[in-house]
PDB file of C-alpha atoms in Angstrom:
ATOM      1  CA  UNK Y1269     132.231  82.132  35.055  1.00  0.00           C
ATOM      2  CA  UNK Y1270     130.908  82.007  31.737  1.00  0.00           C
ATOM      3  CA  UNK Y1271     127.741  83.479  32.538  1.00  0.00           C
ATOM      4  CA  UNK Y1272     129.434  86.564  33.825  1.00  0.00           C
ATOM      5  CA  UNK Y1273     131.579  86.878  30.798  1.00  0.00           C
ATOM      6  CA  UNK Y1274     128.221  86.246  28.633  1.00  0.00           C
ATOM      7  CA  UNK Y1275     125.145  87.580  30.607  1.00  0.00           C
ATOM      8  CA  UNK Y1276     122.933  87.808  27.459  1.00  0.00           C
ATOM      9  CA  UNK Y1277     124.507  84.899  25.082  1.00  0.00           C
ATOM     10  CA  UNK Y1278     121.789  85.409  22.586  1.00  0.00           C
ATOM     11  CA  UNK Y1279     122.418  88.983  22.389  1.00  0.00           C
ATOM     12  CA  UNK Y1280     126.146  88.152  22.163  1.00  0.00           C
ATOM     13  CA  UNK Y1281     125.776  86.124  18.998  1.00  0.00           C
ATOM     14  CA  UNK Y1282     123.307  88.728  17.315  1.00  0.00           C
ATOM     15  CA  UNK Y1283     125.753  91.344  17.896  1.00  0.00           C
ATOM     16  CA  UNK Y1284     128.310  89.491  16.320  1.00  0.00           C
ATOM     17  CA  UNK Y1285     126.191  88.566  13.407  1.00  0.00           C
ATOM     18  CA  UNK Y1286     124.656  91.713  12.650  1.00  0.00           C
ATOM     19  CA  UNK Y1287     128.486  93.484  12.725  1.00  0.00           C
ATOM     20  CA  UNK Y1288     129.495  90.835  10.278  1.00  0.00           C
ATOM     21  CA  UNK Y1289     126.213  91.845   7.909  1.00  0.00           C
ATOM     22  CA  UNK Y1290     126.917  95.283   8.288  1.00  0.00           C
ATOM     23  CA  UNK Y1291     130.758  94.971   7.319  1.00  0.00           C
ATOM     24  CA  UNK Y1292     129.774  93.377   4.325  1.00  0.00           C
ATOM     25  CA  UNK Y1293     132.849  91.000   4.691  1.00  0.00           C
ATOM     26  CA  UNK Y1294     133.893  87.961   6.588  1.00  0.00           C
ATOM     27  CA  UNK Y1295     137.369  88.719   7.764  1.00  0.00           C
ATOM     28  CA  UNK Y1296     139.362  87.809  10.798  1.00  0.00           C
ATOM     29  CA  UNK Y1297     139.242  91.314  11.677  1.00  0.00           C
ATOM     30  CA  UNK Y1298     135.672  91.778  11.706  1.00  0.00           C
ATOM     31  CA  UNK Y1299     134.953  88.901  13.477  1.00  0.00           C
ATOM     32  CA  UNK Y1300     137.447  89.653  16.424  1.00  0.00           C
ATOM     33  CA  UNK Y1301     135.731  93.209  16.485  1.00  0.00           C
ATOM     34  CA  UNK Y1302     132.617  91.630  16.573  1.00  0.00           C
ATOM     35  CA  UNK Y1303     133.430  89.206  19.124  1.00  0.00           C
ATOM     36  CA  UNK Y1304     134.589  92.418  21.361  1.00  0.00           C
ATOM     37  CA  UNK Y1305     131.760  94.444  20.966  1.00  0.00           C
ATOM     38  CA  UNK Y1306     129.424  90.973  21.496  1.00  0.00           C
ATOM     39  CA  UNK Y1307     130.846  90.599  24.991  1.00  0.00           C
ATOM     40  CA  UNK Y1308     131.489  94.283  25.845  1.00  0.00           C
ATOM     41  CA  UNK Y1309     127.752  95.702  25.148  1.00  0.00           C
ATOM     42  CA  UNK Y1310     125.901  93.114  26.835  1.00  0.00           C
ATOM     43  CA  UNK Y1311     128.464  93.265  29.982  1.00  0.00           C
ATOM     44  CA  UNK Y1312     128.082  97.157  29.811  1.00  0.00           C
ATOM     45  CA  UNK Y1313     124.304  97.078  29.780  1.00  0.00           C
ATOM     46  CA  UNK Y1314     123.247  94.081  31.861  1.00  0.00           C
ATOM     47  CA  UNK Y1315     122.474  96.285  34.987  1.00  0.00           C
ATOM     48  CA  UNK Y1316     119.619  97.786  32.949  1.00  0.00           C
ATOM     49  CA  UNK Y1317     118.067  94.448  31.768  1.00  0.00           C
ATOM     50  CA  UNK Y1318     115.268  92.974  33.797  1.00  0.00           C
ATOM     51  CA  UNK Y1319     115.167  89.487  34.740  1.00  0.00           C
ATOM     52  CA  UNK Y1320     114.508  87.152  31.907  1.00  0.00           C
ATOM     53  CA  UNK Y1321     111.154  86.373  31.078  1.00  0.00           C
ATOM     54  CA  UNK Y1322     109.345  83.143  31.743  1.00  0.00           C
ATOM     55  CA  UNK Y1323     108.435  81.468  28.632  1.00  0.00           C
ATOM     56  CA  UNK Y1324     105.400  78.904  29.717  1.00  0.00           C
ATOM     57  CA  UNK Y1325     104.853  77.444  26.401  1.00  0.00           C
ATOM     58  CA  UNK Y1326     107.948  77.496  23.897  1.00  0.00           C
ATOM     59  CA  UNK Y1327     105.912  75.552  21.248  1.00  0.00           C
ATOM     60  CA  UNK Y1328     102.905  77.988  21.279  1.00  0.00           C
ATOM     61  CA  UNK Y1329     105.631  80.538  19.966  1.00  0.00           C
ATOM     62  CA  UNK Y1330     105.809  78.583  16.686  1.00  0.00           C
ATOM     63  CA  UNK Y1331     101.894  78.724  16.030  1.00  0.00           C
ATOM     64  CA  UNK Y1332     101.829  82.341  17.128  1.00  0.00           C
ATOM     65  CA  UNK Y1333     104.619  83.134  14.537  1.00  0.00           C
ATOM     66  CA  UNK Y1334     102.590  81.169  12.003  1.00  0.00           C
ATOM     67  CA  UNK Y1335      99.496  82.985  12.822  1.00  0.00           C
ATOM     68  CA  UNK Y1336     101.045  86.404  12.565  1.00  0.00           C
ATOM     69  CA  UNK Y1337     102.876  85.885   9.395  1.00  0.00           C
ATOM     70  CA  UNK Y1338      99.374  84.528   8.038  1.00  0.00           C
ATOM     71  CA  UNK Y1339      98.018  87.756   9.128  1.00  0.00           C
ATOM     72  CA  UNK Y1340     100.323  90.044   7.681  1.00  0.00           C
ATOM     73  CA  UNK Y1341     100.018  88.253   4.307  1.00  0.00           C
ATOM     74  CA  UNK Y1342      96.102  88.596   4.550  1.00  0.00           C
ATOM     75  CA  UNK Y1343      96.288  91.941   5.779  1.00  0.00           C
ATOM     76  CA  UNK Y1344      98.330  93.304   2.877  1.00  0.00           C
ATOM     77  CA  UNK Y1345      95.907  92.100   0.606  1.00  0.00           C
ATOM     78  CA  UNK Y1346      93.132  93.558   2.396  1.00  0.00           C
ATOM     79  CA  UNK Y1347      94.982  97.017   2.552  1.00  0.00           C
ATOM     80  CA  UNK Y1348      96.090  96.918  -1.008  1.00  0.00           C
ATOM     81  CA  UNK Y1349      92.494  96.606  -1.854  1.00  0.00           C
ATOM     82  CA  UNK Y1350      91.096  99.307   0.298  1.00  0.00           C
ATOM     83  CA  UNK Y1351      94.065 101.562  -1.000  1.00  0.00           C
ATOM     84  CA  UNK Y1352      93.333 100.436  -4.790  1.00  0.00           C
ATOM     85  CA  UNK Y1353      89.451 100.445  -4.719  1.00  0.00           C
ATOM     86  CA  UNK Y1354      87.932 102.651  -2.100  1.00  0.00           C
ATOM     87  CA  UNK Y1355      87.558 106.481  -1.677  1.00  0.00           C
ATOM     88  CA  UNK Y1356      89.734 107.566   1.472  1.00  0.00           C
ATOM     89  CA  UNK Y1357      86.702 109.600   2.690  1.00  0.00           C
ATOM     90  CA  UNK Y1358      84.756 106.141   2.817  1.00  0.00           C
ATOM     91  CA  UNK Y1359      87.284 104.353   5.160  1.00  0.00           C
ATOM     92  CA  UNK Y1360      85.791 104.017   8.438  1.00  0.00           C
ATOM     93  CA  UNK Y1361      89.209 104.818  10.392  1.00  0.00           C
ATOM     94  CA  UNK Y1362      89.213 105.233  14.056  1.00  0.00           C
ATOM     95  CA  UNK Y1363      91.269 104.805  17.027  1.00  0.00           C
ATOM     96  CA  UNK Y1364      90.358 101.930  19.605  1.00  0.00           C
ATOM     97  CA  UNK Y1365      91.038 101.263  23.099  1.00  0.00           C
ATOM     98  CA  UNK Y1366      92.129  97.718  23.759  1.00  0.00           C
ATOM     99  CA  UNK Y1367      91.874  96.344  27.621  1.00  0.00           C
ATOM    100  CA  UNK Y1368      94.800  93.999  28.203  1.00  0.00           C
ATOM    101  CA  UNK Y1369      94.586  90.774  30.306  1.00  0.00           C
ATOM    102  CA  UNK Y1370      98.476  90.495  29.662  1.00  0.00           C
ATOM    103  CA  UNK Y1371     100.415  91.576  32.746  1.00  0.00           C
ATOM    104  CA  UNK Y1372     103.999  90.661  31.917  1.00  0.00           C
ATOM    105  CA  UNK Y1373     105.821  93.983  29.987  1.00  0.00           C
ATOM    106  CA  UNK Y1374     107.580  91.340  27.603  1.00  0.00           C
ATOM    107  CA  UNK Y1375     103.885  90.000  26.290  1.00  0.00           C
ATOM    108  CA  UNK Y1376     102.626  93.603  26.039  1.00  0.00           C
ATOM    109  CA  UNK Y1377     105.703  94.457  23.861  1.00  0.00           C
ATOM    110  CA  UNK Y1378     105.194  91.787  21.608  1.00  0.00           C
ATOM    111  CA  UNK Y1379     101.470  92.341  21.442  1.00  0.00           C
ATOM    112  CA  UNK Y1380     102.032  95.968  20.439  1.00  0.00           C
ATOM    113  CA  UNK Y1381     104.711  95.147  17.786  1.00  0.00           C
ATOM    114  CA  UNK Y1382     102.292  92.323  16.400  1.00  0.00           C
ATOM    115  CA  UNK Y1383      99.603  94.767  16.053  1.00  0.00           C
ATOM    116  CA  UNK Y1384     102.100  97.614  14.294  1.00  0.00           C
ATOM    117  CA  UNK Y1385     103.566  94.871  11.922  1.00  0.00           C
ATOM    118  CA  UNK Y1386      99.990  93.712  10.487  1.00  0.00           C
ATOM    119  CA  UNK Y1387      98.980  96.220   7.862  1.00  0.00           C
ATOM    120  CA  UNK Y1388      96.224  98.309   8.735  1.00  0.00           C
ATOM    121  CA  UNK Y1389      96.708  98.731  12.334  1.00  0.00           C
ATOM    122  CA  UNK Y1390      99.090 100.521  14.538  1.00  0.00           C
ATOM    123  CA  UNK Y1391      99.778 100.608  18.438  1.00  0.00           C
ATOM    124  CA  UNK Y1392      99.794 103.963  19.318  1.00  0.00           C
ATOM    125  CA  UNK Y1393      99.887 104.269  23.040  1.00  0.00           C
ATOM    126  CA  UNK Y1394      99.889 101.988  26.279  1.00  0.00           C
ATOM    127  CA  UNK Y1395      98.497 103.317  29.049  1.00  0.00           C
ATOM    128  CA  UNK Y1396     100.340 104.338  32.097  1.00  0.00           C
ATOM    129  CA  UNK Y1397      99.291 101.509  33.974  1.00  0.00           C
ATOM    130  CA  UNK Y1398      99.697  98.770  31.533  1.00  0.00           C
ATOM    131  CA  UNK Y1399      96.215  97.936  31.326  1.00  0.00           C
ATOM    132  CA  UNK Y1400      95.272  99.074  27.828  1.00  0.00           C
ATOM    133  CA  UNK Y1401      96.703  99.814  24.348  1.00  0.00           C
ATOM    134  CA  UNK Y1402      95.776 102.431  22.092  1.00  0.00           C
ATOM    135  CA  UNK Y1403      95.317 101.128  18.674  1.00  0.00           C
ATOM    136  CA  UNK Y1404      94.641 103.013  15.210  1.00  0.00           C
ATOM    137  CA  UNK Y1405      92.542 100.806  12.753  1.00  0.00           C
ATOM    138  CA  UNK Y1406      92.710 101.723   8.955  1.00  0.00           C
ATOM    139  CA  UNK Y1407      89.224 100.336   8.608  1.00  0.00           C
ATOM    140  CA  UNK Y1408      87.119  98.836  11.222  1.00  0.00           C
ATOM    141  CA  UNK Y1409      83.478  98.206  11.525  1.00  0.00           C
ATOM    142  CA  UNK Y1410      83.181  98.435  15.070  1.00  0.00           C
ATOM    143  CA  UNK Y1411      85.702  98.431  18.116  1.00  0.00           C
ATOM    144  CA  UNK Y1412      84.224  95.452  19.863  1.00  0.00           C
ATOM    145  CA  UNK Y1413      84.889  93.247  16.935  1.00  0.00           C
ATOM    146  CA  UNK Y1414      88.369  94.318  16.417  1.00  0.00           C
ATOM    147  CA  UNK Y1415      89.222  93.803  19.935  1.00  0.00           C
ATOM    148  CA  UNK Y1416      87.595  90.626  20.257  1.00  0.00           C
ATOM    149  CA  UNK Y1417      89.898  89.742  17.055  1.00  0.00           C
ATOM    150  CA  UNK Y1418      92.972  90.993  18.717  1.00  0.00           C
ATOM    151  CA  UNK Y1419      92.375  88.981  22.028  1.00  0.00           C
ATOM    152  CA  UNK Y1420      91.483  85.795  20.340  1.00  0.00           C
ATOM    153  CA  UNK Y1421      94.202  85.572  17.379  1.00  0.00           C
ATOM    154  CA  UNK Y1422      97.166  87.273  19.585  1.00  0.00           C
ATOM    155  CA  UNK Y1423      96.441  88.069  23.467  1.00  0.00           C
ATOM    156  CA  UNK Y1424      95.161  84.540  23.892  1.00  0.00           C
ATOM    157  CA  UNK Y1425      98.297  82.813  22.662  1.00  0.00           C
ATOM    158  CA  UNK Y1426     100.744  85.648  24.314  1.00  0.00           C
ATOM    159  CA  UNK Y1427      99.145  84.731  27.623  1.00  0.00           C
ATOM    160  CA  UNK Y1428      99.850  81.065  27.134  1.00  0.00           C
ATOM    161  CA  UNK Y1429     103.472  82.068  26.094  1.00  0.00           C
ATOM    162  CA  UNK Y1430     104.576  84.327  28.826  1.00  0.00           C
ATOM    163  CA  UNK Y1431     102.279  83.861  31.763  1.00  0.00           C
TER     164      UNK Y1431
END
C-alpha cells in the first residue's frame, strides 16, 4: 500500500525539500504543498520510469564520488592554468570517441555527466546503440591516453557499481 502511494520515495523527499528551498521559508502551508507535490508528481510520472537500477557495490559509490571530486579540483586548476598562461591557438583541443564497456543506461548517464562536470571535457553525444560517447577535450595529447584515463578512473568503477 505504501509503495503504491510513494512509488519513488527518495524522489518524493527531494521534491518536498526542493519545494521548501525554492519557497525560501518553512511554513506549514509550504510543507503541505511540498508534500502534495511530492506525492502527486511521482504518481503521475511513475509509468514513465524504468525499473530501479541494480547497485552491485554501494560502497564503491563513495570511492567514485571522492575520485570525481578530486578530479574536479585538479581539472579546475589545470584549465585555469591553460586559460591564463597558454595562447588559444596552442591548445590541442579535439573530439574523441570513447568506446563503452558499460551497458546500463544509468551507468552511461552517470559517466557522461561525470565527464561533463570535470572541467576541460564535455560529453557531446552518445551513439545510437549506446556503445560509444563523443567527448570534447579542451587539451589532450592523444585520444588513446584520454580514453585509457577515463576508462581507468570512471568506467571501471561505474561497471562495479551498476553491473
